[in-house]
Amino acid sequence: MKIGIVCYPTFGGSGVVATELGKGLAKAGHEIHFITYRQPTRLDFFSENLFYHEVDIKSYPLFEHAPYELALASKMVSVVKYENLDLLHVHYAIPHASAAYMAKQILKEEGIRIPVVTTLHGTDITLVGKDPSYEPVVTFSINQSDGVTAVSEDLKKETYSHFAVNREIEVIPNFIDLDRFKKQKKEHFKLAICPQGEKLLVHTSNFRKVKRVEDVIRVFYEVRKEIPAKLLLVGDGPERDKMERLCRELGTCDDIRFLGKLEAVEEVLSVADLFLMPSEKESFGLAALEAMACEVPILTSNAGGIPELNIDGVTGFVSNVGDIQDMKKKALQILDEKNLPQFKANALARAKEFDISQILPLYVKYYQKTIEASLAKV
Ligand code: GMT
């Protein structure tokens, strides 16, 4: 198949999933055309089946905001037309699904039919999308897509409850490449961070409010009162400054390190004992899956689709959002040497269920079904 993939090229989960999916499909012999405004972060090598088309967002003195959606739709039109694509797969509804709708209508005028699959990732539904300033367009463009997937059962449920969506949504979970995300030998790194054999807690995110990084620090503060421990915070975002101030207020700066945006996050995860994800909202929790693949148990909130990944008491524990005391208790239980090896083994076993080799065929099957249904309509 020849597939166009539209996504945000940044560090966010939807961009990572879209890029890894494209890479996996290209490896399986499909021709993949990325259509984005910048080279996706993880698309940094050559493959004969991978193509990159940059969206050229022209500005003009009259525009306060350059019309990205129009530039994207125009680029989709030309790529579909000149590369003879079979399908467009857009990741994150806003504004990709509506831009795809526009491109589809333009192409229809020229006698070209292009099926569109929209994948809902999370905040496009649970936060931004349901805001009245976007909701009518999001509802319309989801309904106009030829296929719609969501990354968890919970996100599917949220979509039906917040939008007047009248079509079937297929759940296809996030996935992981276990060849890349696996425990590596990094003992020297562990020794540098935890010279006295302290337990190592890790959190990775884009430091938005919805991630509740404050809870990560407060749970760590409580845990450190009981056992020697260190915390590594990977990523960056709007909450970072506030979090650095909180560390200073709590007097925990010596035991917490902010590592910023790291490419090789698997190296940090390889030496971690516990991964924290206390999010307010989380449709799936790709970052937690990456940790599990590196044999790290996870302590999470019960938000959104996380409990579909984290099996309470097996791969880690699940607590109510914001319940610091419960999280502290459960963190200590996981970190207890009597329990830790089993939690680590369970985390890895669970991650294997989401290996790319298991999930990629689900997308391929869904594309084929969508293309066939679209051809049948002609
Ligand atoms: O919140 C993020 O980290 C970014 C966001 C995105 O769409 O770029 O991530 C969402 O999509 C990921 C991939 O499907 C999911 O694993 C994340 O759970 C989801 N984030 C939220 O729902 C907050």
mmCIF file of C-alpha atoms and ligand atoms in Angstrom:
data_model
loop_
_atom_site.group_PDB
_atom_site.id
_atom_site.type_symbol
_atom_site.label_atom_id
_atom_site.label_comp_id
_atom_site.label_asym_id
_atom_site.label_seq_id
_atom_site.Cartn_x
_atom_site.Cartn_y
_atom_site.Cartn_z
ATOM 1 C CA MET A 1 0.000 0.000 0.000
ATOM 2 C CA LYS A 2 0.969 3.645 -0.466
ATOM 3 C CA ILE A 3 0.048 5.513 2.694
ATOM 4 C CA GLY A 4 0.246 9.178 3.650
ATOM 5 C CA ILE A 5 0.851 9.788 7.364
ATOM 6 C CA VAL A 6 0.029 13.158 8.898
ATOM 7 C CA CYS A 7 1.138 13.925 12.452
ATOM 8 C CA TYR A 8 2.793 16.438 14.750
ATOM 9 C CA PRO A 9 6.536 16.014 14.284
ATOM 10 C CA THR A 10 7.314 16.913 17.901
ATOM 11 C CA PHE A 11 8.102 14.813 20.996
ATOM 12 C CA GLY A 12 4.383 14.196 21.842
ATOM 13 C CA GLY A 13 3.027 10.659 22.033
ATOM 14 C CA SER A 14 0.889 10.920 18.908
ATOM 15 C CA GLY A 15 3.889 11.942 16.801
ATOM 16 C CA VAL A 16 5.959 9.092 18.212
ATOM 17 C CA VAL A 17 3.244 6.519 17.497
ATOM 18 C CA ALA A 18 2.697 7.883 13.968
ATOM 19 C CA THR A 19 6.408 7.912 13.143
ATOM 20 C CA GLU A 20 7.083 4.443 14.560
ATOM 21 C CA LEU A 21 4.041 3.112 12.717
ATOM 22 C CA GLY A 22 5.299 4.596 9.444
ATOM 23 C CA LYS A 23 8.761 3.142 10.006
ATOM 24 C CA GLY A 24 7.278 -0.285 10.789
ATOM 25 C CA LEU A 25 5.030 -0.199 7.715
ATOM 26 C CA ALA A 26 7.967 0.827 5.512
ATOM 27 C CA LYS A 27 9.994 -2.084 6.894
ATOM 28 C CA ALA A 28 7.085 -4.379 6.008
ATOM 29 C CA GLY A 29 7.305 -3.185 2.387
ATOM 30 C CA HIS A 30 4.664 -0.436 2.255
ATOM 31 C CA GLU A 31 5.435 2.970 0.751
ATOM 32 C CA ILE A 32 5.061 5.636 3.419
ATOM 33 C CA HIS A 33 4.772 9.373 2.825
ATOM 34 C CA PHE A 34 5.045 11.587 5.911
ATOM 35 C CA ILE A 35 3.308 14.940 5.517
ATOM 36 C CA THR A 36 4.359 17.238 8.385
ATOM 37 C CA TYR A 37 5.585 20.768 8.977
ATOM 38 C CA ARG A 38 8.985 19.537 10.200
ATOM 39 C CA GLN A 39 10.990 16.317 9.929
ATOM 40 C CA PRO A 40 9.547 14.017 12.633
ATOM 41 C CA THR A 41 11.973 13.599 15.538
ATOM 42 C CA ARG A 42 12.369 9.852 15.119
ATOM 43 C CA LEU A 43 12.625 9.927 11.294
ATOM 44 C CA ASP A 44 16.349 10.314 11.125
ATOM 45 C CA PHE A 45 17.595 7.639 8.738
ATOM 46 C CA PHE A 46 17.262 6.537 5.113
ATOM 47 C CA SER A 47 14.842 3.894 3.878
ATOM 48 C CA GLU A 48 13.825 3.349 0.274
ATOM 49 C CA ASN A 49 10.157 3.129 1.325
ATOM 50 C CA LEU A 50 10.064 6.326 3.386
ATOM 51 C CA PHE A 51 9.317 9.769 1.967
ATOM 52 C CA TYR A 52 8.995 13.129 3.671
ATOM 53 C CA HIS A 53 6.915 16.041 2.373
ATOM 54 C CA GLU A 54 7.227 19.287 4.279
ATOM 55 C CA VAL A 55 4.159 21.478 4.698
ATOM 56 C CA ASP A 56 5.144 24.939 3.584
ATOM 57 C CA ILE A 57 3.304 27.393 5.816
ATOM 58 C CA LYS A 58 3.499 30.747 4.061
ATOM 59 C CA SER A 59 3.018 33.819 6.195
ATOM 60 C CA TYR A 60 1.750 37.205 5.034
ATOM 61 C CA PRO A 61 1.623 40.594 6.817
ATOM 62 C CA LEU A 62 -2.170 40.380 6.974
ATOM 63 C CA PHE A 63 -2.123 37.105 8.941
ATOM 64 C CA GLU A 64 -1.705 37.169 12.670
ATOM 65 C CA HIS A 65 -1.721 33.337 12.522
ATOM 66 C CA ALA A 66 -0.505 31.609 9.379
ATOM 67 C CA PRO A 67 -3.226 29.208 8.091
ATOM 68 C CA TYR A 68 -1.485 25.865 8.796
ATOM 69 C CA GLU A 69 -4.620 23.848 8.083
ATOM 70 C CA LEU A 70 -4.924 25.226 4.535
ATOM 71 C CA ALA A 71 -1.250 24.658 3.781
ATOM 72 C CA LEU A 72 -1.576 21.103 5.138
ATOM 73 C CA ALA A 73 -4.716 20.365 3.080
ATOM 74 C CA SER A 74 -3.003 21.698 -0.060
ATOM 75 C CA LYS A 75 0.058 19.543 0.584
ATOM 76 C CA MET A 76 -2.158 16.479 1.151
ATOM 77 C CA VAL A 77 -3.853 17.145 -2.198
ATOM 78 C CA SER A 78 -0.571 17.259 -4.089
ATOM 79 C CA VAL A 79 0.973 14.238 -2.338
ATOM 80 C CA VAL A 80 -2.144 12.077 -2.839
ATOM 81 C CA LYS A 81 -2.329 13.119 -6.484
ATOM 82 C CA TYR A 82 1.308 12.897 -7.520
ATOM 83 C CA GLU A 83 2.321 9.925 -5.374
ATOM 84 C CA ASN A 84 -0.888 7.971 -6.081
ATOM 85 C CA LEU A 85 -1.633 7.267 -2.433
ATOM 86 C CA ASP A 86 -4.128 4.572 -1.440
ATOM 87 C CA LEU A 87 -4.977 6.047 1.960
ATOM 88 C CA LEU A 88 -4.347 8.987 4.283
ATOM 89 C CA HIS A 89 -3.817 8.231 7.963
ATOM 90 C CA VAL A 90 -4.040 11.328 10.156
ATOM 91 C CA HIS A 91 -2.943 11.296 13.799
ATOM 92 C CA TYR A 92 -4.520 13.665 16.348
ATOM 93 C CA ALA A 93 -7.888 15.048 15.235
ATOM 94 C CA ILE A 94 -7.036 18.754 15.455
ATOM 95 C CA PRO A 95 -6.618 20.045 12.773
ATOM 96 C CA HIS A 96 -5.508 16.976 10.863
ATOM 97 C CA ALA A 97 -8.910 15.339 10.439
ATOM 98 C CA SER A 98 -10.571 18.504 9.152
ATOM 99 C CA ALA A 99 -7.638 19.282 6.834
ATOM 100 C CA ALA A 100 -7.956 15.739 5.467
ATOM 101 C CA TYR A 101 -11.678 16.275 4.896
ATOM 102 C CA MET A 102 -10.921 19.409 2.901
ATOM 103 C CA ALA A 103 -8.232 17.628 0.849
ATOM 104 C CA LYS A 104 -10.642 14.776 0.176
ATOM 105 C CA GLN A 105 -13.312 17.136 -1.166
ATOM 106 C CA ILE A 106 -10.831 18.914 -3.424
ATOM 107 C CA LEU A 107 -9.572 15.611 -4.800
ATOM 108 C CA LYS A 108 -13.137 14.368 -5.327
ATOM 109 C CA GLU A 109 -13.724 17.317 -7.681
ATOM 110 C CA GLU A 110 -10.818 15.973 -9.727
ATOM 111 C CA GLY A 111 -12.211 12.433 -9.746
ATOM 112 C CA ILE A 112 -9.715 11.104 -7.160
ATOM 113 C CA ARG A 113 -11.047 9.189 -4.157
ATOM 114 C CA ILE A 114 -8.876 8.952 -1.065
ATOM 115 C CA PRO A 115 -10.029 7.154 2.089
ATOM 116 C CA VAL A 116 -9.061 8.848 5.361
ATOM 117 C CA VAL A 117 -8.336 7.092 8.662
ATOM 118 C CA THR A 118 -8.243 9.314 11.763
ATOM 119 C CA THR A 119 -6.533 8.113 14.927
ATOM 120 C CA LEU A 120 -7.650 9.774 18.153
ATOM 121 C CA HIS A 121 -4.789 9.982 20.644
ATOM 122 C CA GLY A 122 -6.020 11.667 23.795
ATOM 123 C CA THR A 123 -6.082 15.375 24.439
ATOM 124 C CA ASP A 124 -7.561 15.939 20.956
ATOM 125 C CA ILE A 125 -10.680 14.426 22.584
ATOM 126 C CA THR A 126 -10.385 14.743 26.351
ATOM 127 C CA LEU A 127 -9.052 18.303 26.596
ATOM 128 C CA VAL A 128 -8.690 20.490 23.487
ATOM 129 C CA GLY A 129 -11.208 18.791 21.205
ATOM 130 C CA LYS A 130 -14.221 19.062 23.474
ATOM 131 C CA ASP A 131 -13.668 22.779 24.003
ATOM 132 C CA PRO A 132 -16.614 24.607 22.363
ATOM 133 C CA SER A 133 -14.182 26.517 20.142
ATOM 134 C CA TYR A 134 -13.271 23.276 18.330
ATOM 135 C CA GLU A 135 -16.022 20.748 19.137
ATOM 136 C CA PRO A 136 -18.291 21.200 16.053
ATOM 137 C CA VAL A 137 -15.370 20.792 13.638
ATOM 138 C CA VAL A 138 -13.938 17.821 15.550
ATOM 139 C CA THR A 139 -17.325 16.050 15.587
ATOM 140 C CA PHE A 140 -17.879 16.714 11.891
ATOM 141 C CA SER A 141 -14.433 15.592 10.778
ATOM 142 C CA ILE A 142 -14.519 12.409 12.874
ATOM 143 C CA ASN A 143 -17.876 11.530 11.336
ATOM 144 C CA GLN A 144 -16.546 12.266 7.845
ATOM 145 C CA SER A 145 -13.476 10.039 8.209
ATOM 146 C CA ASP A 146 -13.676 6.679 6.437
ATOM 147 C CA GLY A 147 -12.150 4.967 9.445
ATOM 148 C CA VAL A 148 -11.600 6.035 13.053
ATOM 149 C CA THR A 149 -9.330 4.407 15.602
ATOM 150 C CA ALA A 150 -8.707 5.234 19.272
ATOM 151 C CA VAL A 151 -5.756 4.120 21.367
ATOM 152 C CA SER A 152 -7.825 2.677 24.244
ATOM 153 C CA GLU A 153 -11.331 1.537 25.139
ATOM 154 C CA ASP A 154 -11.527 4.468 27.532
ATOM 155 C CA LEU A 155 -10.760 6.986 24.778
ATOM 156 C CA LYS A 156 -13.403 5.383 22.579
ATOM 157 C CA LYS A 157 -15.916 5.756 25.442
ATOM 158 C CA GLU A 158 -14.870 9.390 26.037
ATOM 159 C CA THR A 159 -15.317 10.151 22.332
ATOM 160 C CA TYR A 160 -18.870 8.808 22.317
ATOM 161 C CA SER A 161 -19.735 10.643 25.508
ATOM 162 C CA HIS A 162 -18.416 14.073 24.463
ATOM 163 C CA PHE A 163 -19.131 14.139 20.735
ATOM 164 C CA ALA A 164 -22.140 13.242 18.604
ATOM 165 C CA VAL A 165 -20.101 10.628 16.793
ATOM 166 C CA ASN A 166 -22.255 8.220 14.836
ATOM 167 C CA ARG A 167 -19.696 5.794 13.521
ATOM 168 C CA GLU A 168 -17.816 2.733 14.718
ATOM 169 C CA ILE A 169 -14.463 3.386 16.425
ATOM 170 C CA GLU A 170 -11.837 0.644 16.324
ATOM 171 C CA VAL A 171 -9.512 0.372 19.328
ATOM 172 C CA ILE A 172 -5.875 -0.178 18.349
ATOM 173 C CA PRO A 173 -3.557 0.325 21.332
ATOM 174 C CA ASN A 174 -0.145 1.986 21.389
ATOM 175 C CA PHE A 175 2.789 -0.301 20.702
ATOM 176 C CA ILE A 176 6.494 -0.571 21.424
ATOM 177 C CA ASP A 177 9.562 -1.652 19.505
ATOM 178 C CA LEU A 178 11.174 -4.125 21.889
ATOM 179 C CA ASP A 179 14.349 -4.147 19.796
ATOM 180 C CA ARG A 180 14.921 -0.531 20.828
ATOM 181 C CA PHE A 181 13.233 -0.406 24.223
ATOM 182 C CA LYS A 182 14.953 -3.065 26.278
ATOM 183 C CA LYS A 183 17.023 -3.092 29.426
ATOM 184 C CA GLN A 184 20.598 -2.152 28.557
ATOM 185 C CA LYS A 185 23.716 -2.635 30.631
ATOM 186 C CA LYS A 186 24.195 0.831 32.130
ATOM 187 C CA GLU A 187 25.493 -0.024 35.607
ATOM 188 C CA HIS A 188 28.065 2.808 35.479
ATOM 189 C CA PHE A 189 25.211 5.258 34.992
ATOM 190 C CA LYS A 190 23.279 3.814 37.925
ATOM 191 C CA LEU A 191 26.382 4.039 40.102
ATOM 192 C CA ALA A 192 26.876 7.698 39.191
ATOM 193 C CA ILE A 193 23.269 8.598 40.062
ATOM 194 C CA CYS A 194 22.811 6.246 43.021
ATOM 195 C CA PRO A 195 26.305 5.789 44.537
ATOM 196 C CA GLN A 196 24.932 4.377 47.810
ATOM 197 C CA GLY A 197 22.608 1.874 46.121
ATOM 198 C CA GLU A 198 19.597 4.190 46.392
ATOM 199 C CA LYS A 199 16.390 3.202 44.613
ATOM 200 C CA LEU A 200 15.857 5.128 41.369
ATOM 201 C CA LEU A 201 12.470 6.589 40.457
ATOM 202 C CA VAL A 202 11.858 8.035 36.978
ATOM 203 C CA HIS A 203 9.199 10.169 35.317
ATOM 204 C CA THR A 204 9.120 11.226 31.670
ATOM 205 C CA SER A 205 6.615 13.642 30.175
ATOM 206 C CA ASN A 206 6.099 16.945 28.429
ATOM 207 C CA PHE A 207 5.577 18.678 31.790
ATOM 208 C CA ARG A 208 2.069 19.866 31.044
ATOM 209 C CA LYS A 209 -0.382 20.396 33.920
ATOM 210 C CA VAL A 210 -2.297 17.283 32.905
ATOM 211 C CA LYS A 211 0.769 15.148 33.811
ATOM 212 C CA ARG A 212 0.708 16.249 37.483
ATOM 213 C CA VAL A 213 4.506 16.355 37.814
ATOM 214 C CA GLU A 214 3.937 17.945 41.215
ATOM 215 C CA ASP A 215 2.516 14.613 42.408
ATOM 216 C CA VAL A 216 5.657 12.869 41.159
ATOM 217 C CA ILE A 217 7.787 15.136 43.325
ATOM 218 C CA ARG A 218 5.494 14.859 46.352
ATOM 219 C CA VAL A 219 5.360 11.050 46.145
ATOM 220 C CA PHE A 220 9.137 10.960 45.824
ATOM 221 C CA TYR A 221 9.463 13.297 48.834
ATOM 222 C CA GLU A 222 7.352 10.874 50.906
ATOM 223 C CA VAL A 223 9.228 7.789 49.685
ATOM 224 C CA ARG A 224 12.603 9.364 50.405
ATOM 225 C CA LYS A 225 11.561 9.911 54.011
ATOM 226 C CA GLU A 226 11.389 6.100 54.328
ATOM 227 C CA ILE A 227 14.183 4.780 52.082
ATOM 228 C CA PRO A 228 17.260 6.188 50.287
ATOM 229 C CA ALA A 229 16.076 7.171 46.810
ATOM 230 C CA LYS A 230 16.771 9.414 43.819
ATOM 231 C CA LEU A 231 14.443 10.843 41.177
ATOM 232 C CA LEU A 232 15.174 11.553 37.509
ATOM 233 C CA LEU A 233 12.789 13.781 35.581
ATOM 234 C CA VAL A 234 13.036 13.485 31.808
ATOM 235 C CA GLY A 235 11.363 15.981 29.466
ATOM 236 C CA ASP A 236 10.498 19.619 29.506
ATOM 237 C CA GLY A 237 7.452 21.844 29.274
ATOM 238 C CA PRO A 238 5.368 24.579 30.851
ATOM 239 C CA GLU A 239 5.461 23.228 34.430
ATOM 240 C CA ARG A 240 9.248 22.819 34.635
ATOM 241 C CA ASP A 241 10.088 26.093 36.441
ATOM 242 C CA LYS A 242 7.344 25.553 38.991
ATOM 243 C CA MET A 243 8.649 22.047 39.653
ATOM 244 C CA GLU A 244 12.200 23.279 40.205
ATOM 245 C CA ARG A 245 10.817 25.763 42.753
ATOM 246 C CA LEU A 246 8.908 22.957 44.480
ATOM 247 C CA CYS A 247 12.105 20.888 44.811
ATOM 248 C CA ARG A 248 13.789 23.870 46.453
ATOM 249 C CA GLU A 249 10.840 24.433 48.832
ATOM 250 C CA LEU A 250 10.877 20.761 49.853
ATOM 251 C CA GLY A 251 14.670 20.704 50.144
ATOM 252 C CA THR A 252 14.939 17.731 47.794
ATOM 253 C CA CYS A 253 17.135 19.288 45.075
ATOM 254 C CA ASP A 254 20.128 17.075 45.885
ATOM 255 C CA ASP A 255 18.130 13.949 45.158
ATOM 256 C CA ILE A 256 16.263 15.112 42.061
ATOM 257 C CA ARG A 257 17.728 15.730 38.621
ATOM 258 C CA PHE A 258 15.985 17.400 35.716
ATOM 259 C CA LEU A 259 17.458 15.865 32.569
ATOM 260 C CA GLY A 260 15.478 17.832 29.951
ATOM 261 C CA LYS A 261 14.499 16.373 26.597
ATOM 262 C CA LEU A 262 16.529 13.204 26.122
ATOM 263 C CA GLU A 263 16.502 11.246 22.878
ATOM 264 C CA ALA A 264 17.794 7.996 24.384
ATOM 265 C CA VAL A 265 15.240 7.733 27.174
ATOM 266 C CA GLU A 266 15.676 3.934 27.161
ATOM 267 C CA GLU A 267 19.149 4.401 28.678
ATOM 268 C CA VAL A 268 17.661 6.121 31.726
ATOM 269 C CA LEU A 269 14.825 3.608 31.946
ATOM 270 C CA SER A 270 17.368 0.772 31.906
ATOM 271 C CA VAL A 271 18.571 1.722 35.398
ATOM 272 C CA ALA A 272 15.210 2.704 36.922
ATOM 273 C CA ASP A 273 13.439 0.803 39.698
ATOM 274 C CA LEU A 274 10.068 2.514 39.414
ATOM 275 C CA PHE A 275 8.273 4.685 36.856
ATOM 276 C CA LEU A 276 5.704 7.244 38.036
ATOM 277 C CA MET A 277 2.732 8.400 35.951
ATOM 278 C CA PRO A 278 0.187 10.219 38.154
ATOM 279 C CA SER A 279 -1.607 11.923 35.200
ATOM 280 C CA GLU A 280 -4.938 13.697 35.481
ATOM 281 C CA LYS A 281 -5.832 12.433 32.006
ATOM 282 C CA GLU A 282 -4.027 9.807 29.958
ATOM 283 C CA SER A 283 -5.633 7.961 27.077
ATOM 284 C CA PHE A 284 -3.056 5.153 27.006
ATOM 285 C CA GLY A 285 0.296 6.055 28.595
ATOM 286 C CA LEU A 286 2.957 5.304 25.970
ATOM 287 C CA ALA A 287 5.720 6.564 28.292
ATOM 288 C CA ALA A 288 4.707 3.932 30.871
ATOM 289 C CA LEU A 289 4.811 1.213 28.215
ATOM 290 C CA GLU A 290 8.341 2.319 27.274
ATOM 291 C CA ALA A 291 9.340 1.942 30.927
ATOM 292 C CA MET A 292 7.758 -1.513 31.191
ATOM 293 C CA ALA A 293 9.656 -2.665 28.103
ATOM 294 C CA CYS A 294 12.851 -1.771 29.997
ATOM 295 C CA GLU A 295 11.667 -3.960 32.913
ATOM 296 C CA VAL A 296 10.489 -1.076 35.080
ATOM 297 C CA PRO A 297 7.315 -1.519 37.178
ATOM 298 C CA ILE A 298 4.885 1.397 37.016
ATOM 299 C CA LEU A 299 2.936 3.320 39.630
ATOM 300 C CA THR A 300 0.146 5.219 37.934
ATOM 301 C CA SER A 301 -3.088 7.049 38.487
ATOM 302 C CA ASN A 302 -6.333 5.437 37.395
ATOM 303 C CA ALA A 303 -6.917 8.104 34.736
ATOM 304 C CA GLY A 304 -8.315 7.269 31.314
ATOM 305 C CA GLY A 305 -6.906 4.190 29.630
ATOM 306 C CA ILE A 306 -3.963 3.634 31.987
ATOM 307 C CA PRO A 307 -5.643 0.746 33.870
ATOM 308 C CA GLU A 308 -5.948 -1.056 30.503
ATOM 309 C CA LEU A 309 -2.130 -1.159 30.481
ATOM 310 C CA ASN A 310 -1.168 -1.290 34.146
ATOM 311 C CA ILE A 311 -2.516 -4.423 35.817
ATOM 312 C CA ASP A 312 -3.036 -3.408 39.431
ATOM 313 C CA GLY A 313 -0.838 -5.432 41.778
ATOM 314 C CA VAL A 314 0.914 -7.209 38.890
ATOM 315 C CA THR A 315 2.814 -4.751 36.673
ATOM 316 C CA GLY A 316 2.752 -2.120 39.424
ATOM 317 C CA PHE A 317 -0.114 -0.377 41.161
ATOM 318 C CA VAL A 318 -2.942 2.005 40.289
ATOM 319 C CA SER A 319 -4.030 4.825 42.642
ATOM 320 C CA ASN A 320 -6.734 7.465 42.487
ATOM 321 C CA VAL A 321 -5.603 10.710 40.834
ATOM 322 C CA GLY A 322 -3.900 12.915 43.449
ATOM 323 C CA ASP A 323 -3.795 10.321 46.260
ATOM 324 C CA ILE A 324 -0.179 10.937 47.327
ATOM 325 C CA GLN A 325 -0.344 8.808 50.495
ATOM 326 C CA ASP A 326 -1.683 5.783 48.628
ATOM 327 C CA MET A 327 0.992 6.223 45.956
ATOM 328 C CA LYS A 328 3.697 6.436 48.609
ATOM 329 C CA LYS A 329 2.492 3.213 50.246
ATOM 330 C CA LYS A 330 2.362 1.398 46.924
ATOM 331 C CA ALA A 331 5.728 2.746 45.767
ATOM 332 C CA LEU A 332 7.359 1.342 48.911
ATOM 333 C CA GLN A 333 5.661 -2.001 48.332
ATOM 334 C CA ILE A 334 7.023 -2.206 44.772
ATOM 335 C CA LEU A 335 10.510 -1.054 45.810
ATOM 336 C CA ASP A 336 10.742 -3.674 48.568
ATOM 337 C CA GLU A 337 13.436 -6.132 47.396
ATOM 338 C CA LYS A 338 11.077 -9.016 48.280
ATOM 339 C CA ASN A 339 8.691 -7.809 45.552
ATOM 340 C CA LEU A 340 10.751 -5.822 43.055
ATOM 341 C CA PRO A 341 12.128 -8.675 40.865
ATOM 342 C CA GLN A 342 8.638 -10.111 40.304
ATOM 343 C CA PHE A 343 7.167 -6.682 39.452
ATOM 344 C CA LYS A 344 9.999 -6.121 36.970
ATOM 345 C CA ALA A 345 9.409 -9.477 35.279
ATOM 346 C CA ASN A 346 5.658 -8.839 35.118
ATOM 347 C CA ALA A 347 6.181 -5.387 33.591
ATOM 348 C CA LEU A 348 8.296 -6.855 30.793
ATOM 349 C CA ALA A 349 5.853 -9.702 30.161
ATOM 350 C CA ARG A 350 2.991 -7.205 29.821
ATOM 351 C CA ALA A 351 5.021 -4.941 27.492
ATOM 352 C CA LYS A 352 5.590 -7.906 25.167
ATOM 353 C CA GLU A 353 1.834 -7.992 24.516
ATOM 354 C CA PHE A 354 2.192 -4.550 22.898
ATOM 355 C CA ASP A 355 5.189 -5.317 20.703
ATOM 356 C CA ILE A 356 4.970 -3.633 17.301
ATOM 357 C CA SER A 357 4.839 -7.070 15.681
ATOM 358 C CA GLN A 358 1.479 -7.669 17.416
ATOM 359 C CA ILE A 359 -0.098 -4.260 16.740
ATOM 360 C CA LEU A 360 1.121 -3.291 13.251
ATOM 361 C CA PRO A 361 -0.931 -6.041 11.533
ATOM 362 C CA LEU A 362 -4.057 -4.589 13.171
ATOM 363 C CA TYR A 363 -3.447 -1.276 11.367
ATOM 364 C CA VAL A 364 -2.719 -3.031 8.059
ATOM 365 C CA LYS A 365 -5.959 -5.018 8.345
ATOM 366 C CA TYR A 366 -7.872 -1.861 9.215
ATOM 367 C CA TYR A 367 -6.419 0.013 6.217
ATOM 368 C CA GLN A 368 -7.392 -2.824 3.887
ATOM 369 C CA LYS A 369 -10.916 -2.924 5.295
ATOM 370 C CA THR A 370 -11.259 0.866 4.943
ATOM 371 C CA ILE A 371 -9.953 0.911 1.354
ATOM 372 C CA GLU A 372 -12.290 -1.936 0.361
ATOM 373 C CA ALA A 373 -15.312 -0.229 1.960
ATOM 374 C CA SER A 374 -14.436 3.023 0.209
ATOM 375 C CA LEU A 375 -14.085 1.296 -3.183
ATOM 376 C CA ALA A 376 -17.415 -0.437 -2.650
ATOM 377 C CA LYS A 377 -19.098 2.978 -2.287
ATOM 378 C CA VAL A 378 -17.989 4.099 -5.786
HETATM 379 O O1 GMT B 1 0.095 13.994 26.232
HETATM 380 C C1 GMT B 1 1.045 13.669 25.559
HETATM 381 O O2 GMT B 1 2.070 13.175 26.014
HETATM 382 C C2 GMT B 1 0.981 13.901 24.086
HETATM 383 C C3 GMT B 1 -0.209 13.259 23.510
HETATM 384 C C4 GMT B 1 -0.253 13.400 22.032
HETATM 385 O O3 GMT B 1 -1.323 13.114 21.511
HETATM 386 O O4 GMT B 1 0.699 13.799 21.388
HETATM 387 O O5 GMT B 1 -0.206 11.893 23.948
HETATM 388 C C5 GMT B 1 -1.402 11.153 23.884
HETATM 389 O O6 GMT B 1 -1.145 10.173 22.903
HETATM 390 C C6 GMT B 1 -0.264 9.109 23.268
HETATM 391 C C7 GMT B 1 -0.083 8.215 22.052
HETATM 392 O O7 GMT B 1 -1.289 7.667 21.610
HETATM 393 C C8 GMT B 1 -0.847 8.370 24.480
HETATM 394 O O8 GMT B 1 -0.016 7.299 24.849
HETATM 395 C C9 GMT B 1 -0.957 9.369 25.621
HETATM 396 O O9 GMT B 1 -1.571 8.705 26.717
HETATM 397 C C10 GMT B 1 -1.812 10.570 25.218
HETATM 398 N N1 GMT B 1 -1.774 11.592 26.268
HETATM 399 C C11 GMT B 1 -2.854 11.952 26.974
HETATM 400 O O10 GMT B 1 -3.953 11.427 26.833
HETATM 401 C C12 GMT B 1 -2.649 13.026 27.978
#
